[in-house]
GROMACS .gro file of C-alpha atoms in nm:
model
  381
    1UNK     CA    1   7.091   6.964   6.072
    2UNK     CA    2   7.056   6.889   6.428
    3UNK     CA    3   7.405   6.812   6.481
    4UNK     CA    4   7.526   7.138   6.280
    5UNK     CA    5   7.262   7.312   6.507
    6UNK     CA    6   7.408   7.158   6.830
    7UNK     CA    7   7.756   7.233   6.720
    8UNK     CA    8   7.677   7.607   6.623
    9UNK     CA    9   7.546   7.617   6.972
   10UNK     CA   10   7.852   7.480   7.152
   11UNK     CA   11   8.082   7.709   6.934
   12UNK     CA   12   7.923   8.006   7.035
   13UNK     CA   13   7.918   7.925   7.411
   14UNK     CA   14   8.237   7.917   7.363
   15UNK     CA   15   8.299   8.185   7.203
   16UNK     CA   16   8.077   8.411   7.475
   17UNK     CA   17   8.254   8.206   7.759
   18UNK     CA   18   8.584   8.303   7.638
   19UNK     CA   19   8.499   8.668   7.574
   20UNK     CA   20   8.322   8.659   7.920
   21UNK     CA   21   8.686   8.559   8.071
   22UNK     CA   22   8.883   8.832   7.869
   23UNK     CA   23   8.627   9.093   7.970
   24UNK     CA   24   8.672   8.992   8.379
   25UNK     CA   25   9.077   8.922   8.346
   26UNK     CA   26   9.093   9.264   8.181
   27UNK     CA   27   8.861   9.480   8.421
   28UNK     CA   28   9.022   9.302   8.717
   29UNK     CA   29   9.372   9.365   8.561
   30UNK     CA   30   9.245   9.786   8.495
   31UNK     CA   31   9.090   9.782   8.877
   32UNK     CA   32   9.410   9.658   9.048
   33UNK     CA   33   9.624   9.896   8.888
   34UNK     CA   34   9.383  10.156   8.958
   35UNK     CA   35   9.402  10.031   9.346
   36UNK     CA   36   9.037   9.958   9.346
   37UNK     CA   37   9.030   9.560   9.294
   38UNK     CA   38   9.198   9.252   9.454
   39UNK     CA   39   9.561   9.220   9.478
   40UNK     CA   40   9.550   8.800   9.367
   41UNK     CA   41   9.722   8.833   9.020
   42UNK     CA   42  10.004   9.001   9.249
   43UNK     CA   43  10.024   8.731   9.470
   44UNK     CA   44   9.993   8.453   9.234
   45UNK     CA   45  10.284   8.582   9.050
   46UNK     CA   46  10.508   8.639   9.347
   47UNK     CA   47  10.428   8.287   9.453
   48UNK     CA   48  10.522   8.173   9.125
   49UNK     CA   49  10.865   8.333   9.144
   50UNK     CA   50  10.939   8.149   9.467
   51UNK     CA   51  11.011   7.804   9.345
   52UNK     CA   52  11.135   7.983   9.024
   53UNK     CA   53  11.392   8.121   9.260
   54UNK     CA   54  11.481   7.799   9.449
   55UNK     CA   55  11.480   7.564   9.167
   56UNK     CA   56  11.766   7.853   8.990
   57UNK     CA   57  11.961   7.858   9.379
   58UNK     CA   58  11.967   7.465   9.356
   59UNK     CA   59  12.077   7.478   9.000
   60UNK     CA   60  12.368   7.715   9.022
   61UNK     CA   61  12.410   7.884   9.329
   62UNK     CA   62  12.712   8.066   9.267
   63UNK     CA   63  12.463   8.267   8.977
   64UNK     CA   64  12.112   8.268   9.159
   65UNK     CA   65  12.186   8.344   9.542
   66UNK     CA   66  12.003   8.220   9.807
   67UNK     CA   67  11.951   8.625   9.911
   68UNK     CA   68  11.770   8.672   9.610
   69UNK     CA   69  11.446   8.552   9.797
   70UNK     CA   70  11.410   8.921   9.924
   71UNK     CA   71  11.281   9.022   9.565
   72UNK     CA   72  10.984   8.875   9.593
   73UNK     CA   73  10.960   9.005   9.962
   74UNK     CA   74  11.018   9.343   9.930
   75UNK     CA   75  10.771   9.312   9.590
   76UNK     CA   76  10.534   9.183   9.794
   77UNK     CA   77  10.538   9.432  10.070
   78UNK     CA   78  10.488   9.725   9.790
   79UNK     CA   79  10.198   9.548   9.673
   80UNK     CA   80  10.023   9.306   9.870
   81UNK     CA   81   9.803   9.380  10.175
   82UNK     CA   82   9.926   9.209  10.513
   83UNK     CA   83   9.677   8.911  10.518
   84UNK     CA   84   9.839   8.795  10.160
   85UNK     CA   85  10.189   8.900  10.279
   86UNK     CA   86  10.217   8.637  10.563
   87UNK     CA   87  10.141   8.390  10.263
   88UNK     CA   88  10.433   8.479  10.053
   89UNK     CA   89  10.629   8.522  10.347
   90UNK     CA   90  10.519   8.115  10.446
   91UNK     CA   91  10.594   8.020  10.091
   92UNK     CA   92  10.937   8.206  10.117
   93UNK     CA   93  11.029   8.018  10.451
   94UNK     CA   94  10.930   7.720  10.318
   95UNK     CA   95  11.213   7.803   9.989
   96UNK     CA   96  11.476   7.867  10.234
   97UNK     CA   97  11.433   7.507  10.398
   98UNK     CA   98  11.423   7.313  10.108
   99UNK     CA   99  11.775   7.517  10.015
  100UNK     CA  100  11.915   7.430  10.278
  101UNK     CA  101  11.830   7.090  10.293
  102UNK     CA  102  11.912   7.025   9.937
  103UNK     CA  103  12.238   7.219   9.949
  104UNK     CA  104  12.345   7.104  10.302
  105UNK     CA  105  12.464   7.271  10.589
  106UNK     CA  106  12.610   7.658  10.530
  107UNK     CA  107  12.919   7.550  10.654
  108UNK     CA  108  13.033   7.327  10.295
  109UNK     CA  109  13.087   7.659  10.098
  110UNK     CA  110  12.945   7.980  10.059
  111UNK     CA  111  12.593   7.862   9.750
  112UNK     CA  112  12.476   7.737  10.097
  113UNK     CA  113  12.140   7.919  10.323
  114UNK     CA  114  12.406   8.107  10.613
  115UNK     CA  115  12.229   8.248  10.861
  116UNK     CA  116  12.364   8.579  10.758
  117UNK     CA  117  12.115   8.454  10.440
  118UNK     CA  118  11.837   8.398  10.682
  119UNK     CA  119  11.866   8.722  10.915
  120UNK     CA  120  11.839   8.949  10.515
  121UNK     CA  121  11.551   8.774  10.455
  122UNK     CA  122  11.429   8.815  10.733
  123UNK     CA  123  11.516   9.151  10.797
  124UNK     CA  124  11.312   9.236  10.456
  125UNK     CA  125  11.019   9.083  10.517
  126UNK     CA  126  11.002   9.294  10.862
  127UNK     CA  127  11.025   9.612  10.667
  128UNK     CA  128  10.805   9.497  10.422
  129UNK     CA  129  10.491   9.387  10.660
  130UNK     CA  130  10.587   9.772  10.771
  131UNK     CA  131  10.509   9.892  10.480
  132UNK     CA  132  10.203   9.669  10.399
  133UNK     CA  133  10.049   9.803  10.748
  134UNK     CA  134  10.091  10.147  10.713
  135UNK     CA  135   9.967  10.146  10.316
  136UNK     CA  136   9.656   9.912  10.442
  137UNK     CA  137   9.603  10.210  10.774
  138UNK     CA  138   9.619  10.494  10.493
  139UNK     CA  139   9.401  10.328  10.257
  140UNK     CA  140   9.633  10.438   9.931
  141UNK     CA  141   9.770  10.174   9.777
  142UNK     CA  142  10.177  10.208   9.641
  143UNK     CA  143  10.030  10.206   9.280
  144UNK     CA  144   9.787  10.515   9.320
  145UNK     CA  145  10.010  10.669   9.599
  146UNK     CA  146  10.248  10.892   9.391
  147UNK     CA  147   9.945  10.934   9.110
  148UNK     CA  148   9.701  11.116   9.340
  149UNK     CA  149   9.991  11.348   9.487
  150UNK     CA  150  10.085  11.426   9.153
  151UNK     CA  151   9.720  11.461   9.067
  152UNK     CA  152   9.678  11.683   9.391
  153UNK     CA  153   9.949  11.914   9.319
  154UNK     CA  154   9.833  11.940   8.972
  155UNK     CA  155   9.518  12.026   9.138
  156UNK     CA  156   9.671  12.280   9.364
  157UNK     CA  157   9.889  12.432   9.072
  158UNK     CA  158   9.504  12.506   8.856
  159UNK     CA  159   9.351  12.644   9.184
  160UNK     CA  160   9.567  12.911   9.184
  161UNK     CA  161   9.573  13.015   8.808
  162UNK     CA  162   9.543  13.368   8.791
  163UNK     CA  163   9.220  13.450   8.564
  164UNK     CA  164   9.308  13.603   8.212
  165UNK     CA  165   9.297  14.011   8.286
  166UNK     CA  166   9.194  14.270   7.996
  167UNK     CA  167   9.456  14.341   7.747
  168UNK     CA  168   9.569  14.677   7.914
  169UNK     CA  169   9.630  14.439   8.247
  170UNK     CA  170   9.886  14.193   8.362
  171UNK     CA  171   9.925  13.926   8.635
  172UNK     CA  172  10.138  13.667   8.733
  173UNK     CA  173  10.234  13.423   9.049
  174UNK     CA  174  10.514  13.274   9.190
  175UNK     CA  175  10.522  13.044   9.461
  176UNK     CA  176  10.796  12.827   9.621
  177UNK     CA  177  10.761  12.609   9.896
  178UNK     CA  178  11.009  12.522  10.188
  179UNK     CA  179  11.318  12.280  10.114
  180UNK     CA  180  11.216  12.252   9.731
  181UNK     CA  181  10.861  12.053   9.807
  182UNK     CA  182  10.561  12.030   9.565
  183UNK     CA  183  10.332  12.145   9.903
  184UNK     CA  184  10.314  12.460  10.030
  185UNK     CA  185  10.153  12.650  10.363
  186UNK     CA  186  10.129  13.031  10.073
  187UNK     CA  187   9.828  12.971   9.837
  188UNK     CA  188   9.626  13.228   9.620
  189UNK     CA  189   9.263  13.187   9.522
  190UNK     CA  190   9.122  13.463   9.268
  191UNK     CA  191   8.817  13.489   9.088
  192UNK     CA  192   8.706  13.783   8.835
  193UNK     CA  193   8.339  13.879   8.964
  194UNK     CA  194   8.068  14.147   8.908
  195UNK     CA  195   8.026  14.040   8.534
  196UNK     CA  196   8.415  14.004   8.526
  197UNK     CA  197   8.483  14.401   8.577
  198UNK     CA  198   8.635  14.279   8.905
  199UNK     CA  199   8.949  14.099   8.987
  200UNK     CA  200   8.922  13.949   9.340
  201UNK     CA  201   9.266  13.788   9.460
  202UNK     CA  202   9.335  13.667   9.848
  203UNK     CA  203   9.691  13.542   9.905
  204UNK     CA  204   9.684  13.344  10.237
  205UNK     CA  205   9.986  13.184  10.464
  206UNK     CA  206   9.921  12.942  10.688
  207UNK     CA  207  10.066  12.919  10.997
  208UNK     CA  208  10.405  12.654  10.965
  209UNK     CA  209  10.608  12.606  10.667
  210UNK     CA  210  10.592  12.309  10.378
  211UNK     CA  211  10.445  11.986  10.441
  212UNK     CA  212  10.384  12.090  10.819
  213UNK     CA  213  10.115  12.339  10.673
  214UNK     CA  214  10.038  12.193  10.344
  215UNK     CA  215   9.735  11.991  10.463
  216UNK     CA  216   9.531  12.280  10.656
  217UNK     CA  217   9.688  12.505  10.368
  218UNK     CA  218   9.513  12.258  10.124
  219UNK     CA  219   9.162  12.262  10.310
  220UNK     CA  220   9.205  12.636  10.333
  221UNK     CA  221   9.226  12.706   9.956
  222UNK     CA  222   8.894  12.488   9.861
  223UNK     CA  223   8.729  12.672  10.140
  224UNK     CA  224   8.825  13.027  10.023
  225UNK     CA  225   8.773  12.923   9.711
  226UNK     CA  226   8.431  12.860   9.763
  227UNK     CA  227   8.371  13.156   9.916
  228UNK     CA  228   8.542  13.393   9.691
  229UNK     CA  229   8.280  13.553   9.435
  230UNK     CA  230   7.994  13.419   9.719
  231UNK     CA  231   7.978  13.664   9.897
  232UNK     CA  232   8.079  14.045   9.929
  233UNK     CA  233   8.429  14.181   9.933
  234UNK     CA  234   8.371  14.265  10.259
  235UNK     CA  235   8.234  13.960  10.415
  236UNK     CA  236   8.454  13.766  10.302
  237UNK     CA  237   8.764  13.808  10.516
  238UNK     CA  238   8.485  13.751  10.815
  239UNK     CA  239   8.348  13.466  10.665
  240UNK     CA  240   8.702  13.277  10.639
  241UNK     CA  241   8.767  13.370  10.997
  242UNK     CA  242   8.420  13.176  11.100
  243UNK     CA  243   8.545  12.901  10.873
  244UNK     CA  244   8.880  12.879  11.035
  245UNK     CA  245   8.781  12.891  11.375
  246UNK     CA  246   8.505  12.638  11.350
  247UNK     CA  247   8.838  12.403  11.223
  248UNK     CA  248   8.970  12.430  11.610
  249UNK     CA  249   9.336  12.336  11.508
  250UNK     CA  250   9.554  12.329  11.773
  251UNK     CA  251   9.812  12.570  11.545
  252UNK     CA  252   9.559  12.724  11.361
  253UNK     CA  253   9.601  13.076  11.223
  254UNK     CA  254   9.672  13.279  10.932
  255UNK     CA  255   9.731  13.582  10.748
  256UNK     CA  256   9.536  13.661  10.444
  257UNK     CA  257   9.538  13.981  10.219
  258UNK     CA  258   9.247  14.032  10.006
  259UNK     CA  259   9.248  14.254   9.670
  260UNK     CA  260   8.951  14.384   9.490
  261UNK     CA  261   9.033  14.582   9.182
  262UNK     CA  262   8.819  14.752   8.938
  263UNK     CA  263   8.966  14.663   8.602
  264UNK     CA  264   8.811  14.955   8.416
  265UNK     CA  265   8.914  15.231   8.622
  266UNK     CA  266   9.128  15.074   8.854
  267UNK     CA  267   9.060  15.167   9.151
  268UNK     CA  268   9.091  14.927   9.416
  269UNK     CA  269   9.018  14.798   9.792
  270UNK     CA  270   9.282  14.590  10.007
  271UNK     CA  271   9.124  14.417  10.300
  272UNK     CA  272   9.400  14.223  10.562
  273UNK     CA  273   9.371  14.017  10.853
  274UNK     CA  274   9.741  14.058  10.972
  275UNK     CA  275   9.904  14.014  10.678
  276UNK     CA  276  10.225  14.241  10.551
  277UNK     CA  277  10.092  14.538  10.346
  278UNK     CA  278  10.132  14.577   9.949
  279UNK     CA  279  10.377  14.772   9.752
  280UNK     CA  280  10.264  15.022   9.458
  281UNK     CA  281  10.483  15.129   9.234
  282UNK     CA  282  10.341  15.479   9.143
  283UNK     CA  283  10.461  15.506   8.784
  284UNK     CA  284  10.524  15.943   8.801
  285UNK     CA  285  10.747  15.887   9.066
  286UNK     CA  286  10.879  15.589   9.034
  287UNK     CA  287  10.809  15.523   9.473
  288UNK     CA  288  10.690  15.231   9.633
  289UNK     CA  289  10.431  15.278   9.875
  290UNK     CA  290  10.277  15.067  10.133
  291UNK     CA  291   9.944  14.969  10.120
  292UNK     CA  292   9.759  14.767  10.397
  293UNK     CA  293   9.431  14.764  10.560
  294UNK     CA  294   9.367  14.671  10.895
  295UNK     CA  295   9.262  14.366  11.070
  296UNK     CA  296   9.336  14.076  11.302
  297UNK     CA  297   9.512  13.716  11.178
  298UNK     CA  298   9.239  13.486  11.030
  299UNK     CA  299   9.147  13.211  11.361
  300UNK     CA  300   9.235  13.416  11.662
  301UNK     CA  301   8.869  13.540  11.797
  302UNK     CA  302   8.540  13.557  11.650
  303UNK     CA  303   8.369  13.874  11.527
  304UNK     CA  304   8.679  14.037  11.416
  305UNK     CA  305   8.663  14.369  11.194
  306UNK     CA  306   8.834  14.429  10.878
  307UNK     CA  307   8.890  14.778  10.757
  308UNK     CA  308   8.984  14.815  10.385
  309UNK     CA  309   9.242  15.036  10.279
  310UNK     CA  310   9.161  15.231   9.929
  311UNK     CA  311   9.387  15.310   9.650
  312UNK     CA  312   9.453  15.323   9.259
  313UNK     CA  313   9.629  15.172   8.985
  314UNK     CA  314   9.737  15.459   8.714
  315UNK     CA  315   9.859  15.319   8.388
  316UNK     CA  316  10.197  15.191   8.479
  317UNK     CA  317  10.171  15.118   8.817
  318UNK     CA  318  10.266  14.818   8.960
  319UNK     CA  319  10.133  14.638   9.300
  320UNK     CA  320  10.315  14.415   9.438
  321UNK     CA  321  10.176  14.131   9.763
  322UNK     CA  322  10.401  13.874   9.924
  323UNK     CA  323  10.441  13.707  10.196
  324UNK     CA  324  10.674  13.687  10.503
  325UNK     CA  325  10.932  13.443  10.351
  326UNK     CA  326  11.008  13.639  10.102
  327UNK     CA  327  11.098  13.955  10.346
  328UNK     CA  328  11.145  13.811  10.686
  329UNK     CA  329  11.478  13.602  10.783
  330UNK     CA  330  11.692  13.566  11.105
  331UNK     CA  331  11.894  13.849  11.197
  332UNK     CA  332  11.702  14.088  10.970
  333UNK     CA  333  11.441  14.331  10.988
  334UNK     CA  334  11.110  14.243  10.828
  335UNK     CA  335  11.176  14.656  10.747
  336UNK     CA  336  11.524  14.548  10.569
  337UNK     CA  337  11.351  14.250  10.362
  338UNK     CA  338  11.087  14.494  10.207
  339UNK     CA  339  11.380  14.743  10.101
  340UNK     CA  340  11.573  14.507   9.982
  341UNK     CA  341  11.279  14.352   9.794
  342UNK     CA  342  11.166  14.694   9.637
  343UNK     CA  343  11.548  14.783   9.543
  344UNK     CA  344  11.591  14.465   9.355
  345UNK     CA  345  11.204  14.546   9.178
  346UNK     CA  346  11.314  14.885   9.064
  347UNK     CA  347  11.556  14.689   8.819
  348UNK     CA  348  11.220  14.570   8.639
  349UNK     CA  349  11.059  14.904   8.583
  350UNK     CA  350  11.244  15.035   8.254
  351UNK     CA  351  11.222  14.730   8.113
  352UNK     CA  352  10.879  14.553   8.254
  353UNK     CA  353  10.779  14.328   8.473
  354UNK     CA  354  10.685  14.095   8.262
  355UNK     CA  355  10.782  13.726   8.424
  356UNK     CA  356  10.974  13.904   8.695
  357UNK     CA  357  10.779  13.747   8.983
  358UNK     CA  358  11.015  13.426   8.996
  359UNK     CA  359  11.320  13.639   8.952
  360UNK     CA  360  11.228  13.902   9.184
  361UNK     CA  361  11.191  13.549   9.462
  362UNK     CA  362  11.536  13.420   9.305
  363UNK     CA  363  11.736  13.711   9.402
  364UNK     CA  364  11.579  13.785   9.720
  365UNK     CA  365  11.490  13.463   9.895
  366UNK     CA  366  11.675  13.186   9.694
  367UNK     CA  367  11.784  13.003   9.966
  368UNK     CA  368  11.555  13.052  10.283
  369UNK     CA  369  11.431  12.764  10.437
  370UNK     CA  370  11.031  12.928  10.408
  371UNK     CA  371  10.709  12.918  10.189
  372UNK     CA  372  10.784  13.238   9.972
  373UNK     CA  373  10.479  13.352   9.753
  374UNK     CA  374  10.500  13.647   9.539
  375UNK     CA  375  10.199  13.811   9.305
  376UNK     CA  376  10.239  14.089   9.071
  377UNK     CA  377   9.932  14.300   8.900
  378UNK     CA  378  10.047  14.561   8.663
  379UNK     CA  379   9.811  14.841   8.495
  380UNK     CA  380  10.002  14.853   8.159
  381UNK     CA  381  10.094  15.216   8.037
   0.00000   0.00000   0.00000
């Protein structure tokens, strides 16, 4: 009985010691593909490829190249940090000697180590302890890298999600950045307040264009974002001026309009710190008008006013904000954009405006080389 005992004992120690080691392999395995844990199993497995890769070159080295030492190199730089670089790199080095002293001298055929051989490798592992530097300096490893800027854009994208609007009400947004980019300097921030009877909606554009304004256009829109619903419609605009100055960016304006509409009898307020007015589409006469109120660019001076201009949304009117890509170009009059922008909305009114907003940006500004943001709200009839 003893002995069974003893044995029992010893088979579940080694059960628990084995389930112990698949536990720590596998959270070690999750952490370094998250970023968060050691990069070991990376480097033990480039390592192992090394004499893999010389034993194949001494072999047959008309199939496995002595060049072929840069995988491992230019794997390594993606995802090792530079302390455990220099090791592969030592190990590599050390692969290219024993070719060459194996195959003899690169001047008996061309399966030998040329120095053409050595300068490649070389040449990769340079870029590669690049690479490793600046990933260790920015503190995102290759493997999260693209993850969190898809994540952040994602991020971005919800942020500015229009709110659902009554049924008698309709909204939508189109933005698109500079060059085709995910990032842009335009962003919207809106928020349905006062028990959800009012819509509040700030489109903001950065000073700069695409990834030069992306970053302060990112900090901007979890700021305002905060603030809208806060405070009162009329302290915010103020409020995001403080914020923005307090920043003390070296390029660091911005124009912001700022809607407040009463969904139930749609009256409305438009508050701007030097942004280009709004366009309503007064449904009896089918004429845009502009609306704007008045007020200085967000970041210039402290204890600027901003005067709110008043107005109304009759069933089947239209308003229409944007920003200065979409109107303004070389060679043209801001004046110009804004017709040509109304003429090619009047095309939408028999038939609705229902996803015209990325249309509307298509035909006017397809090709400018701007942040081009574009938000419809439409009181249907």
């Amino acid at each position: 009985m003893a002995g069974g005992a003893g044995t029992e004992s010893f088979s579940a120690r080694t059960r628990k010691s084995a389930h112990r080691a698949r536990i720590a392999l596998r959270k070690s395995g999750v952490d370094y593909f998250r970023g968060d844990g050691s990069d070991w199993i990376a480097l033990a497995g480039l390592l192992l490829t090394v004499p893999a890769i010389v034993a194949g070159t001494i072999a047959s080295p008309a199939w496995c190249a002595p060049a072929l030492l840069v995988l491992p190199i230019v794997a390594g730089g993606l995802l090792l940090r530079p302390a455990n670089l220099l090791g592969l790199y030592a190990a590599a080095a050390t692969g290219l000697i024993v070719e060459s002293v194996v195959l003899g001298p690169y001047t008996q055929g061309p399966g030998t180590v040329t120095p053409g051989t050595v300068l490649t490798v070389a040449a990769c592992g340079f870029f590669g302890l690049i690479i490793a530097q600046f990933r260790a300096r920015v503190g995102v490893p290759w493997r999260r890298g693209g993850t969190m800027l898809f994540d952040l854009r994602e991020r971005i994208r919800v942020q500015s999600a229009l709110p659902r609007l009554p049924k008698n009400w309709h909204s939508e947004m189109a933005l698109r950045p500079a060059g085709g980019q995910s990032f842009s300097g335009d962003f919207v921030v809106a928020a349905r307040t006062n028990g959800g009877r009012t819509l509040e909606v700030v489109l903001t554009d950065v000073s700069g264009k695409g990834m030069d304004a992306a970053s302060r256009a990112l900090l901007l829109s979890g700021a305002f974002g905060g603030l809208l619903g806060s405070l009162p419609p009329h302290g915010f605009l103020p409020a995001a001026n403080g914020y923005l100055l307090r920043q003390d960016w070296e390029e660091g304006f911005a124009t912001s309009i700022h809607l407040v509409l009463d969904l139930e009898s749609g009256d409305y307020e438009l508050l701007s710190a030097g942004h280009l007015p709004a366009l309503q589409l007064h449904a009896g006469s089918g004429r845009w008008e502009e609306k704007s109120g008045e007020g200085p660019l967000l970041g210039v001076y402290d204890g600027a006013q901003f005067d709110a201009c008043k107005g109304s949304l009759a069933p089947g009117d239209v308003l229409m904000l944007f920003t200065d890509g979409l109107v303004e170009a070389s060679g043209r009059d801001i004046a110009e954009g804004i017709d040509r922008l109304t003429g090619e909305a009047d095309r939408y009114v028999s038939c609705g405006f229902q996803g015209a907003a990325w249309h509307l940006i298509e035909a006017v500004a397809k090709d400018v080389n701007d942040d081009r943001a574009l938000l419809l709200i439409c009181h249907d009839a």
